[in-house]
XYZ file of C-alpha atoms in Angstrom:
620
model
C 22.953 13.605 0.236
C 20.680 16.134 1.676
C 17.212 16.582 1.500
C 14.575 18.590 3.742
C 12.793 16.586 6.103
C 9.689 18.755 6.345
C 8.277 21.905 5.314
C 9.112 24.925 7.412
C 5.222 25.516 8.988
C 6.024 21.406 10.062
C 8.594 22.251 11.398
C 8.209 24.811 13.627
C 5.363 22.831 14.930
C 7.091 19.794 15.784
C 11.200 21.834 16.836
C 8.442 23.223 19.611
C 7.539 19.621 20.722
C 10.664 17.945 20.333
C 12.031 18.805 24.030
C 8.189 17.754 25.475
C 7.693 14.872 26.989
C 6.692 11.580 24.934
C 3.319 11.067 25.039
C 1.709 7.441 24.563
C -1.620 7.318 23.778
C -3.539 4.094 25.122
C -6.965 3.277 23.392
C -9.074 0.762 25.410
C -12.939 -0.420 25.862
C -14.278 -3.665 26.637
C -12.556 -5.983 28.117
C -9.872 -2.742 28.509
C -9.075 -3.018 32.637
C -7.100 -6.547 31.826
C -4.901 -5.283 29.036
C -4.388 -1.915 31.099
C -2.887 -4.162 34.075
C -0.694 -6.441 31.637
C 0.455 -3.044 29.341
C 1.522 -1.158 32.636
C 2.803 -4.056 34.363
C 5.966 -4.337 31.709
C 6.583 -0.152 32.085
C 9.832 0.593 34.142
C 9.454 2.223 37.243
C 12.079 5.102 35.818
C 10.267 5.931 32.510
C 10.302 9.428 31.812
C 7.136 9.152 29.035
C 3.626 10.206 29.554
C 0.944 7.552 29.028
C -2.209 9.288 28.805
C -5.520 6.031 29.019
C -8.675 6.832 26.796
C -11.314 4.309 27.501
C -14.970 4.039 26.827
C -16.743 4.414 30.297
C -20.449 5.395 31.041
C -20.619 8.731 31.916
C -22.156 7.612 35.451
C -19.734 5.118 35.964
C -17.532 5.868 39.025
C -14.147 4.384 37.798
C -12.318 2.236 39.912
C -8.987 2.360 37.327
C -6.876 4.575 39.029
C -7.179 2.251 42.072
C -6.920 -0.933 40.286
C -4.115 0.213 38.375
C -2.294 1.048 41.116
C -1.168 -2.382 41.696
C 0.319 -3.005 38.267
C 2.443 0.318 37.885
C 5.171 2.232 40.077
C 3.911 5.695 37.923
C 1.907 8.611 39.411
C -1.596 7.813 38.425
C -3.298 11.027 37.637
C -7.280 11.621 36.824
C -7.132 14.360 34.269
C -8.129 17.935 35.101
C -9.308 20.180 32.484
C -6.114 22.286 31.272
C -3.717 19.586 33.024
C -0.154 20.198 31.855
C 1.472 16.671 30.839
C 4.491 15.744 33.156
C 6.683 13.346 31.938
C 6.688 9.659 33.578
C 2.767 10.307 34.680
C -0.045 7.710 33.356
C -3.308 10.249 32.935
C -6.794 8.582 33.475
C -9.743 10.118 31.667
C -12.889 11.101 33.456
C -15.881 8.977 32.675
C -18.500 11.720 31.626
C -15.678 13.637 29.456
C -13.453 13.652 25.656
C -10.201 14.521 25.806
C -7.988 16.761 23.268
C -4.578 17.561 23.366
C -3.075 21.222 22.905
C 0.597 21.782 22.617
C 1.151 20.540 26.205
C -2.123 20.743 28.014
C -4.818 18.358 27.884
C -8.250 20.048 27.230
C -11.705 18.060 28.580
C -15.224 18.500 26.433
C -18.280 16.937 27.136
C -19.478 13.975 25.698
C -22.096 14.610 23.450
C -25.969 13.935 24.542
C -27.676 13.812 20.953
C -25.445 11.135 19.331
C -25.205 7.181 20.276
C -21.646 6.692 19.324
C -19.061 8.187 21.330
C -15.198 7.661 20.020
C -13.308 9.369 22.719
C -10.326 7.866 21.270
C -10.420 8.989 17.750
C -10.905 12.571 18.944
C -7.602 12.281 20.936
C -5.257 10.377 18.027
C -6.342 13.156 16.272
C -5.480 15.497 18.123
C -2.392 14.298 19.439
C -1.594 13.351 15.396
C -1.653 16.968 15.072
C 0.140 18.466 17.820
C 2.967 15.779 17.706
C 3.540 15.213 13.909
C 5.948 11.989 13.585
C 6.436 12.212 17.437
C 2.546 10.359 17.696
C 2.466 6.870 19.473
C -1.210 5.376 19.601
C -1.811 2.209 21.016
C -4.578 0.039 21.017
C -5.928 -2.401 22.964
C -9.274 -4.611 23.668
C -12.906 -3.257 22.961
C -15.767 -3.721 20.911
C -16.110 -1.520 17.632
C -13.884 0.528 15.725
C -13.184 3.658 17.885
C -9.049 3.963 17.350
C -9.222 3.416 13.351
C -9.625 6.923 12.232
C -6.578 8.161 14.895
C -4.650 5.114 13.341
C -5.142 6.743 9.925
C -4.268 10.071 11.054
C -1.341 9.245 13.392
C -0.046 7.728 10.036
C -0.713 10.169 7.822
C 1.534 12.678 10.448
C 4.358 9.836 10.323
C 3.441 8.775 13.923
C 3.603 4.725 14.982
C 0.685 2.497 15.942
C 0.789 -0.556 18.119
C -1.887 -2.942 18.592
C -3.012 -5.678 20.897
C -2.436 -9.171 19.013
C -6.382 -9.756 18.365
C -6.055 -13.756 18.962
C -5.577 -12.702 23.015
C -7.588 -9.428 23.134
C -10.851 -10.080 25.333
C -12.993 -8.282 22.655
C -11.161 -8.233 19.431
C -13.142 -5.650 17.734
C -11.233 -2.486 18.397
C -7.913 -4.472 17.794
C -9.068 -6.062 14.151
C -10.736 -3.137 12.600
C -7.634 -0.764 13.268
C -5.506 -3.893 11.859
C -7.925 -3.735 9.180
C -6.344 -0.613 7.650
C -2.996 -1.756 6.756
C -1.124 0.433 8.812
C -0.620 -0.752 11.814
C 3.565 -1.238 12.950
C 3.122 -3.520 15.414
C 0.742 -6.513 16.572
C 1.654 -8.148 19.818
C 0.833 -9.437 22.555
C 0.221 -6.663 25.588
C 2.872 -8.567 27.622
C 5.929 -7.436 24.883
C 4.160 -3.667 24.232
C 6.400 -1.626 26.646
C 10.056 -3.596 26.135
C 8.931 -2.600 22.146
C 8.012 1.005 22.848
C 10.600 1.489 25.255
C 13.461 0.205 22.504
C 11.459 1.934 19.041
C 11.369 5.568 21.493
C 15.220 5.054 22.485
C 16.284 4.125 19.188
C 19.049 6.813 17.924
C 17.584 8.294 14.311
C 17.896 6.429 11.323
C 19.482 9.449 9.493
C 21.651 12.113 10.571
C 20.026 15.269 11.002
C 21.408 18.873 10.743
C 19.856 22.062 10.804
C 16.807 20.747 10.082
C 17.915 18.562 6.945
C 17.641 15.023 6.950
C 21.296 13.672 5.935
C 20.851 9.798 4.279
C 22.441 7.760 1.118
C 20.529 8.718 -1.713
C 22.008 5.709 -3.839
C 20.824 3.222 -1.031
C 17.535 4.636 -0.628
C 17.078 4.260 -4.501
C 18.155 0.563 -4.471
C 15.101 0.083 -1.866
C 13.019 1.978 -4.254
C 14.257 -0.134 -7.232
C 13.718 -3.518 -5.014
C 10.020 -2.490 -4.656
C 9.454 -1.364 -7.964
C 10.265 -4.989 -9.059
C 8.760 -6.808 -6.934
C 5.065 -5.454 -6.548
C 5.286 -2.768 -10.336
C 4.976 0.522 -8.260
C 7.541 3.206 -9.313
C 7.724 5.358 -5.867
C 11.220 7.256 -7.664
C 9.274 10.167 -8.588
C 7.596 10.894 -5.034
C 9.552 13.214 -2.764
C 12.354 11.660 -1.378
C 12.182 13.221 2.045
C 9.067 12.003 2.522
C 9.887 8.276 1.545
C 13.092 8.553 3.787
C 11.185 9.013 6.638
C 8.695 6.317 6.502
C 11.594 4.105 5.439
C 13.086 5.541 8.867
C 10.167 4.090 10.826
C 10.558 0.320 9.585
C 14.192 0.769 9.969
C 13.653 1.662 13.534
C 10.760 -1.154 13.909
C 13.136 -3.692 12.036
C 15.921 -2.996 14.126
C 17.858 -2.327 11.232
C 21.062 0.289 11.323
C 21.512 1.067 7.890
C 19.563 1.517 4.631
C 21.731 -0.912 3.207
C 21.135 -3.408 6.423
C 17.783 -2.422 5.560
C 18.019 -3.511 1.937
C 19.037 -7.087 2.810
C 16.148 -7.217 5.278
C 13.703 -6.344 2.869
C 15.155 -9.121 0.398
C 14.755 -11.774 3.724
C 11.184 -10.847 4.095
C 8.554 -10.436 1.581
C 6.127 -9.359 3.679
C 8.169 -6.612 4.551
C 7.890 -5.448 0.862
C 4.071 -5.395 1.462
C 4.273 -3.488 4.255
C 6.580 -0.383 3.007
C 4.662 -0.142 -0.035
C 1.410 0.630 2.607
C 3.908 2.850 4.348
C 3.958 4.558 1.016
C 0.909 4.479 0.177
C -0.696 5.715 3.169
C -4.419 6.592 2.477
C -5.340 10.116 3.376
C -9.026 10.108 3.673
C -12.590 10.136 4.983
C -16.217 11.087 3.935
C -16.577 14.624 3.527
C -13.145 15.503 4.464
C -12.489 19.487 4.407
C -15.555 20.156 5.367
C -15.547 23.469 4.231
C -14.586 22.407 0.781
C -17.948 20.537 0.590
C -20.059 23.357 1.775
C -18.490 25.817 -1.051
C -18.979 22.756 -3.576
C -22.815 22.046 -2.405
C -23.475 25.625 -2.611
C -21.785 26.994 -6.057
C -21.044 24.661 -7.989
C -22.634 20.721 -7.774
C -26.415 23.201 -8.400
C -24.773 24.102 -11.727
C -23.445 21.042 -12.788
C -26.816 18.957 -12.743
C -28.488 22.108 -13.961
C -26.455 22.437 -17.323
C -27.087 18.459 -17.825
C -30.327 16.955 -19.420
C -32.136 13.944 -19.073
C -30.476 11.325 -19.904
C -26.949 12.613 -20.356
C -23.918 11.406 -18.270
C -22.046 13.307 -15.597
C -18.250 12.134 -15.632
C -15.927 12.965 -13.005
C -12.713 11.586 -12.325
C -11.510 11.319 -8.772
C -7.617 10.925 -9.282
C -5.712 9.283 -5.825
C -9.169 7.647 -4.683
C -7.594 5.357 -1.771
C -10.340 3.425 0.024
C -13.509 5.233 -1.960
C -14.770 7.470 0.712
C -13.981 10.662 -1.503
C -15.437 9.474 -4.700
C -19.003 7.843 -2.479
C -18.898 11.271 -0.705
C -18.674 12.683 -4.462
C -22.070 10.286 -5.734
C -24.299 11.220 -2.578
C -23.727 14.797 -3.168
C -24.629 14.952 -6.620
C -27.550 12.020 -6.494
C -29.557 14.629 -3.968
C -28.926 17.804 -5.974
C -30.408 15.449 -9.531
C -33.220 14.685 -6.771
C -33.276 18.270 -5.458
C -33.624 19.340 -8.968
C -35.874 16.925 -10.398
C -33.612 15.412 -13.034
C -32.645 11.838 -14.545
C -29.119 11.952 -15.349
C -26.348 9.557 -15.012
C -23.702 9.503 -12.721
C -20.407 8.077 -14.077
C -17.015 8.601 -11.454
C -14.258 6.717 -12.138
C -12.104 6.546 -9.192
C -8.785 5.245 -9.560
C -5.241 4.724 -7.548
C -2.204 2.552 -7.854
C -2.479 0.800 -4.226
C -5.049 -2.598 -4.890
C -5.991 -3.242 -1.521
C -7.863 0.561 -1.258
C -9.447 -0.514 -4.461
C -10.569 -3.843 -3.403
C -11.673 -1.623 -0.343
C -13.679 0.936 -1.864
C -15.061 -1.719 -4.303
C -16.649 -3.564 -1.393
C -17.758 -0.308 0.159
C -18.035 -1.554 3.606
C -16.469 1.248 6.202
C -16.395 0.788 10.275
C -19.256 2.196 12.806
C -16.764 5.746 12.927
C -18.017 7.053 10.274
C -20.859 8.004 11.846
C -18.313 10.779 12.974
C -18.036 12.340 9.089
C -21.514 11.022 7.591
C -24.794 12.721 8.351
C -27.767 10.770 10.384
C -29.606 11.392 6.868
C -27.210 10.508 4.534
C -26.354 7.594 6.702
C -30.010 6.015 6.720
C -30.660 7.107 3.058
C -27.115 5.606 1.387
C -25.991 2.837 3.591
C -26.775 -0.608 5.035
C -25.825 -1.277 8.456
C -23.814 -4.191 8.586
C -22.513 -6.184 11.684
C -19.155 -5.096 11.012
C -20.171 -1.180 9.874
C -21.877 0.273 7.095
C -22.284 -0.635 3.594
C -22.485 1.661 0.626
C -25.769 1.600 -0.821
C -26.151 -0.390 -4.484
C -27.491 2.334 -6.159
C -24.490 4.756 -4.827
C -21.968 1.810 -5.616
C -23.551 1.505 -8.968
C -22.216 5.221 -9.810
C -18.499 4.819 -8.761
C -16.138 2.584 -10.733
C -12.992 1.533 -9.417
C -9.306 1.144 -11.518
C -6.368 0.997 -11.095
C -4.216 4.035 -12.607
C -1.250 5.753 -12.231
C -1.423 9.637 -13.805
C 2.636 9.784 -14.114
C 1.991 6.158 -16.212
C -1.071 5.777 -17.752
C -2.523 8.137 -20.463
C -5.338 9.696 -18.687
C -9.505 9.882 -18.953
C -10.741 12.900 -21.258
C -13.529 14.914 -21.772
C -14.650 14.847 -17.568
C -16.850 17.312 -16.280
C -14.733 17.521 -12.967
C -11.110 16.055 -12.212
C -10.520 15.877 -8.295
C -7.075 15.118 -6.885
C -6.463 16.289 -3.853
C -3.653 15.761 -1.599
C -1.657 13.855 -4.296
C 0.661 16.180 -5.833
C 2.109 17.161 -2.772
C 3.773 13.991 -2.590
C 5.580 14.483 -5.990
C 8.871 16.345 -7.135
C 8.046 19.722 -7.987
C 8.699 18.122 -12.036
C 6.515 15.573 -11.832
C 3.757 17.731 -10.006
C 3.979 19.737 -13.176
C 3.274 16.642 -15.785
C 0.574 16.194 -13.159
C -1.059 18.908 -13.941
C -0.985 18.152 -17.890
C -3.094 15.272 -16.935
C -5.416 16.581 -14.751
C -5.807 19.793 -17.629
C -5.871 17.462 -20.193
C -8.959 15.585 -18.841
C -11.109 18.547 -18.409
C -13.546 19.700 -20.641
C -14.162 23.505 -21.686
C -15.447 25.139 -18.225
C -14.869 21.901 -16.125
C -13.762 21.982 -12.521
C -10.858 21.286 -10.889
C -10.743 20.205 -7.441
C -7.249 20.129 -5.508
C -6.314 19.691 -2.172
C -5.903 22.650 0.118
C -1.933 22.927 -0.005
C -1.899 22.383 -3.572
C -2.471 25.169 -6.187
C -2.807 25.187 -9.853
C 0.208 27.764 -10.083
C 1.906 26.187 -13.101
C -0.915 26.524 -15.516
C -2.651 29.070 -13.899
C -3.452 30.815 -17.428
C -5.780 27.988 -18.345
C -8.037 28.247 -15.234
C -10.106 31.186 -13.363
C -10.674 30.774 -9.604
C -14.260 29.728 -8.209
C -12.697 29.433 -4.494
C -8.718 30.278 -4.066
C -9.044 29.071 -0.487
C -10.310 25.559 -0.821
C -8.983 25.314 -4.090
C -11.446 24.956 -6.527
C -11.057 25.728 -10.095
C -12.538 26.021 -13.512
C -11.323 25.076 -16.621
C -11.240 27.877 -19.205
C -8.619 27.437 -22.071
C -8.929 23.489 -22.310
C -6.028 21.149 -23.516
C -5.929 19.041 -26.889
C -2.825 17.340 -26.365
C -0.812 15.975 -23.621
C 2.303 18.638 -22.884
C 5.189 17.147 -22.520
C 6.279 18.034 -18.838
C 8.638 14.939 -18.327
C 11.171 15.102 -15.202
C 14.703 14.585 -15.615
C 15.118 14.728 -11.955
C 18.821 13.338 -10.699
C 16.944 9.846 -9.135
C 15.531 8.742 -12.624
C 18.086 7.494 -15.144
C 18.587 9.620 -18.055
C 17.590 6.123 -20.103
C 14.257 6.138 -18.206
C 13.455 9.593 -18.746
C 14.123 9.567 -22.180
C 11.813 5.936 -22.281
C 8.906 8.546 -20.389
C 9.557 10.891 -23.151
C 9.017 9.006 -25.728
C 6.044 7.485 -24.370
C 4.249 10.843 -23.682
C 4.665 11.876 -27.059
C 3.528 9.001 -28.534
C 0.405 9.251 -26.034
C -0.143 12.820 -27.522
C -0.434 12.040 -31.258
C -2.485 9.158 -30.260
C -5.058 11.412 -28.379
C -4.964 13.653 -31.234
C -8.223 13.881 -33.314
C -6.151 14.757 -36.260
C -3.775 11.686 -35.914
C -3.109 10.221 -39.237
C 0.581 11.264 -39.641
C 3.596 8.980 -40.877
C 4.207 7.381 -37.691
C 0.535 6.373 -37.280
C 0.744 4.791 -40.952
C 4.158 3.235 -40.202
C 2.941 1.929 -36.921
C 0.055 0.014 -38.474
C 1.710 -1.012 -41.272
C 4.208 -3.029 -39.073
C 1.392 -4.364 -37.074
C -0.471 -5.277 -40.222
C 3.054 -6.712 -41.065
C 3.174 -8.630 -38.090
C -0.326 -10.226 -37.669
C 0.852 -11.716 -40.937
C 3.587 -13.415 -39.919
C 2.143 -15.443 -37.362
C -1.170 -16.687 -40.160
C -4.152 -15.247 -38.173
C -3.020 -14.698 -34.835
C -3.405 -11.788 -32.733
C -1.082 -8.596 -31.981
C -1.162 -5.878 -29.690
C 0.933 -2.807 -29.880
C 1.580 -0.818 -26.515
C 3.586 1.565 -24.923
C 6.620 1.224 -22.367
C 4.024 0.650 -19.870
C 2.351 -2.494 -21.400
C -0.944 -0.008 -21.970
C -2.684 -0.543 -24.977
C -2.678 1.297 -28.229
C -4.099 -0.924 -30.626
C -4.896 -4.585 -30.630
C -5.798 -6.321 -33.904
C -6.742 -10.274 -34.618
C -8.519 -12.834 -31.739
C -6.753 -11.020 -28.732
C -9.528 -12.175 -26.820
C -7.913 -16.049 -27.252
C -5.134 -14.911 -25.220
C -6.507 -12.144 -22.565
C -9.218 -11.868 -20.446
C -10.378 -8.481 -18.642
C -9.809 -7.902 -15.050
C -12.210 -9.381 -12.609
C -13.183 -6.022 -11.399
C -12.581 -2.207 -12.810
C -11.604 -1.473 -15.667
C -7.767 -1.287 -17.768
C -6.136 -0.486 -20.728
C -2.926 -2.334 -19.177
C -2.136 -5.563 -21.409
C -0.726 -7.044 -18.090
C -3.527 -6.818 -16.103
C -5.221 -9.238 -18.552
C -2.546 -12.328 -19.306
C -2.232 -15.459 -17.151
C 1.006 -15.205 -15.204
C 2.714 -17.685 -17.725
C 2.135 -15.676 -20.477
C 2.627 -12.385 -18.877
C 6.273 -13.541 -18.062
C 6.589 -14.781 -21.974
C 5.613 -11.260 -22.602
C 7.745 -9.194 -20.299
C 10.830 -10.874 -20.678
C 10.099 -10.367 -24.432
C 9.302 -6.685 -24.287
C 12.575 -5.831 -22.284
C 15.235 -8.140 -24.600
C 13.728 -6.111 -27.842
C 13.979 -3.032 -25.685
C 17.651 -3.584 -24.638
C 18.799 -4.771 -28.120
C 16.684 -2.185 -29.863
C 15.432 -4.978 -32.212
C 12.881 -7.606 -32.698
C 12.525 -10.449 -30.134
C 10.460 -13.503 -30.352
C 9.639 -16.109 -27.599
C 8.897 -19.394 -28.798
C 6.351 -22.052 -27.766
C 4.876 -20.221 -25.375
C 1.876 -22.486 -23.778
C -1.336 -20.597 -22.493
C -3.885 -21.864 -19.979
C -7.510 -22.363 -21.460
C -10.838 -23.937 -19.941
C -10.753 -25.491 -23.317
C -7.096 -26.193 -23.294
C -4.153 -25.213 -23.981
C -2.925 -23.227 -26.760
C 0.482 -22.572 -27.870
C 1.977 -19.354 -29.547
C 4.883 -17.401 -30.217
């Protein structure tokens, strides 16, 4: 099977870099000079990579490293120049009073800033390098204090890159190490002795996948039994996603795993649960920041958040729902804005966003609203003292901003989605989606909006397939209106050749039972037939309680004391039946559900026995 591996503008970046020498980006601060010695002292004389060293030095600090390095490496040790060309098999040193950035081949030196207090040298170049060298990007970091390196983990990921990072038990300081740890998508944590035999063998590793003409060649029907695998263990569908992209961070573990094959691959991940874990992360990677686009906020501050709090009184609500959220930083970014135009404008309105996503750790994570010292790089000095707390580990979200975002969890392809929102934001989601399913995307996102609400995508994404039903406020940074609203749910189902025709026709199904539901005017034959069996049902079992849901478990009526058997999630919200049984009773439930599916008739489970502070209660 054949699918493209990237798009063409990708591409042509990385086919330009492929024949440049490998560059290894090492992150170091405190405690940094130790590491360094033990990192370079397991290199091979003969290595043919470039190792460029980012640490945190005073800007009047003469550095020694070159010479103390010396000792511990047979490489060239070079102190970077500005416009150096990168030689393979060279370790670069950067000067103490400069940042580094890379372009194409050259390394490019800026000043350190005088008017800020935090420096992180080694974000800029992660960046940077995450840029120029795509899935090519090896950052590695070591000891220091703080949590320069996390934002260059996140972006080195996002571009398909790999991360390595000093096992924080041995690190000197352990700051540096733990907070990039902290983000779930780290590929390696060792100890600096056993870095270069692991880079060494992940760089020399043959691909995972054959590759012609710029196609990535692999086994569809082995990639979909991984898929599968992680569908069932951890109840996240990634089969409508673009295979490509999957494939490639499925290459990665492959390559970290030492695995050959998808199908050696397979058995691996049924070995090692916490491999599950981590490909699901892989997955799931979360691309985002405060303010991100920052002309996208500028155009949003200027045009269009003034008109919003305008056309609201006192006392009404504001609703917007920010679709993808990942760790929170979006949707906060989203509640400062607004809260200082209502206090530029005088007003006293509510501020409701729901942000929602299907990965539970970035939940848990924007829930908490803590974020490292870096983002001091993305957050004004204002915002910054008006909004957060400063923690010992970072910065905390202020109450009163926390108070205005709620967090869910929500999948737009699954669940039936919000309504009646004043602004919908989802940006760099659909990307990630078969063309298809980018399309019953869009339903969703249309569907929530109210007459004249805005749209907010990402900047490669466009509203193309319903572009009748929106005029353009900015066609650049993608920012739309909402002028022909939705009231019902099209049914834009995929029937793409990785989802059974059984499942599709399940999705089907679903959707159009979603639709007459959200239908004002719902009170057709099915409706009546529907609550006649329930009625029917609740019955039968003298007084109990019944629930009827979708193929998803989500909610569509529940009748009797449902409250004797359910409980609502700790934290967020859900309309998921699931998220709100015991695990004893959610098994009772799901093995139930599928045997009346399969047979296509009614199923009961007997003497099921439920957990209660009061005791326990048995049921069918």
């Amino acid at each position: 099977m054949k699918s493209t591996s990237k798009n063409s503008a990708a591409e042509a970046v990385l086919d330009n870099k492929v024949d440049s020498p490998r560059i290894i980006a090492v992150g170091a601060s405190a405690g940094g000079l130790e590491a360094l010695k033990a990192f370079f002292k397991n290199i091979p004389a003969g290595d043919k990579n470039a190792y460029v060293v980012i640490q945190h030095l005073s800007p009047d600090y003469k550095s020694m490293m070159g010479e103390l390095l010396k000792k511990n490496t047979n490489l060239p040790i070079v102190q970077i120049a500005d416009k150096m060309t990168i030689k393979p098999g060279h370790v670069y040193l950067i000067p103490p009073a400069n940042n580094l950035v890379l372009d194409g081949d050259t390394l490019h030196l800026t000043d350190k800033p005088n008017n800020q207090t935090l420096n992180l040298p080694i974000d800029m170049f992660f960046e940077s390098m995450a840029e120029q060298r795509q899935e090519r990007s090896i950052g590695v970091i070591l000891s220091g204090t703080g949590s320069d390196g996390t934002r260059g983990v996140r972006a080195i990921k996002e571009n398909d890159g790999m991360v390595m990072v000093q096992e924080p038990a041995e690190a000197k300081f352990d700051g540096m190490p733990k907070s990039a740890i902290n983000t779930g998508l780290v590929d390696y944590i060792l100890p600096v002795e056993e870095m270069g035999p692991e880079l060494i063998e992940f760089i020399s590793a043959p691909p995972a996948f054959a590759n012609e003409d710029g196609e990535v060649q692999y086994n569809e029907k082995e990639l979909n039994k991984i898929l599968n695998y992680i569908d069932e263990k951890v109840g996240l569908d990634f089969r409508e996603y673009k295979y490509a992209t999957l494939a490639r961070r499925v290459a990665r573990r492959m390559n970290i795993c030492k695995c050959k094959s998808l199908a050696a691959y397979y058995k691996y991940l049924q070995k090692r649960p916490e491999e599950v874990e981590i490909l699901y992360r892989e997955f799931l990677i979360g691309v985002t920041k405060f303010f991100r686009d920052e002309e996208v906020w500028k155009r949003l501050r200027k045009d269009v958040f003034p008109k919003m709090i305008s056309e609201k009184k006192n006392g009404e609500t504001l609703k917007i729902w920010d679709v993808a959220c990942s760790t929170g930083e979006e949707a906060y970014s989203f509640a400062m804005c607004l809260h200082e135009e209502m206090e530029a404008q005088g007003k006293n309105i509510e501020i409701k966003i729901f942000a929602t996503d299907i990965s539970q750790p970035h939940l848990d994570i924007g829930s908490k609203g803590i974020y490292p010292e870096s983002i001091v790089a993305d957050v004004s000095k204002e915002l910054l003292l008006k909004y957060f707390l400063s923690k010992s580990n970072g910065y905390q979200v202020s109450e009163k901003i926390r108070r205005s975002v709620i967090f869910s969890s929500h999948n737009i392809i699954k669940n039936p989605p919000f309504s009646n929102m004043d602004m919908v934001v989802c940006r760099n989601l659909l990307i990630y989606f078969q063309s298809s399913i980018q399309r019953k995307a869009m339903n969703m996102l249309h569907y929530a909006l109210k007459q004249d609400g805005i749209l907010v995508l990402g900047t490669s994404e466009s509203v193309q397939s319903h572009k009748e039903n929106f005029a353009e406020i900015d066609r650049r940074w993608k920012i739309y209106q909402n002028i022909r609203p939705s009231t019902r749910i099209k049914n834009g189902i995929s029937h793409a050749s990785n989802t059974s025709s059984v499942k599709a026709g399940l999705i089907e199904n679903r959707v159009e039972r979603e639709n007459k539901k959200f239908r004002s005017q719902n009170s057709n034959p099915i409706k009546q037939k529907l609550q006649t069996e329930l009625n029917e049902t609740i019955l039968e079992q003298f007084g109990g309680a019944s629930v009827f849901v979708d193929s998803d478990y989500n909610i569509l009526q529940a009748v009797g004391e449902f409250r004797k058997y359910a409980n609502l999630p700790v934290s967020g919200f859900s309309i998921n039946l699931l998220d709100m049984l015991d695990k004893e009773l959610k098994y009772a439930v799901q093995s139930t559900f599928n045997k009346a599916l399969k047979e296509n008739k009614r199923a009961i489970y007997r003497d099921a026995v439920i957990s209660q502070p009061q005791g326990k209660i048995g049921a069918d």
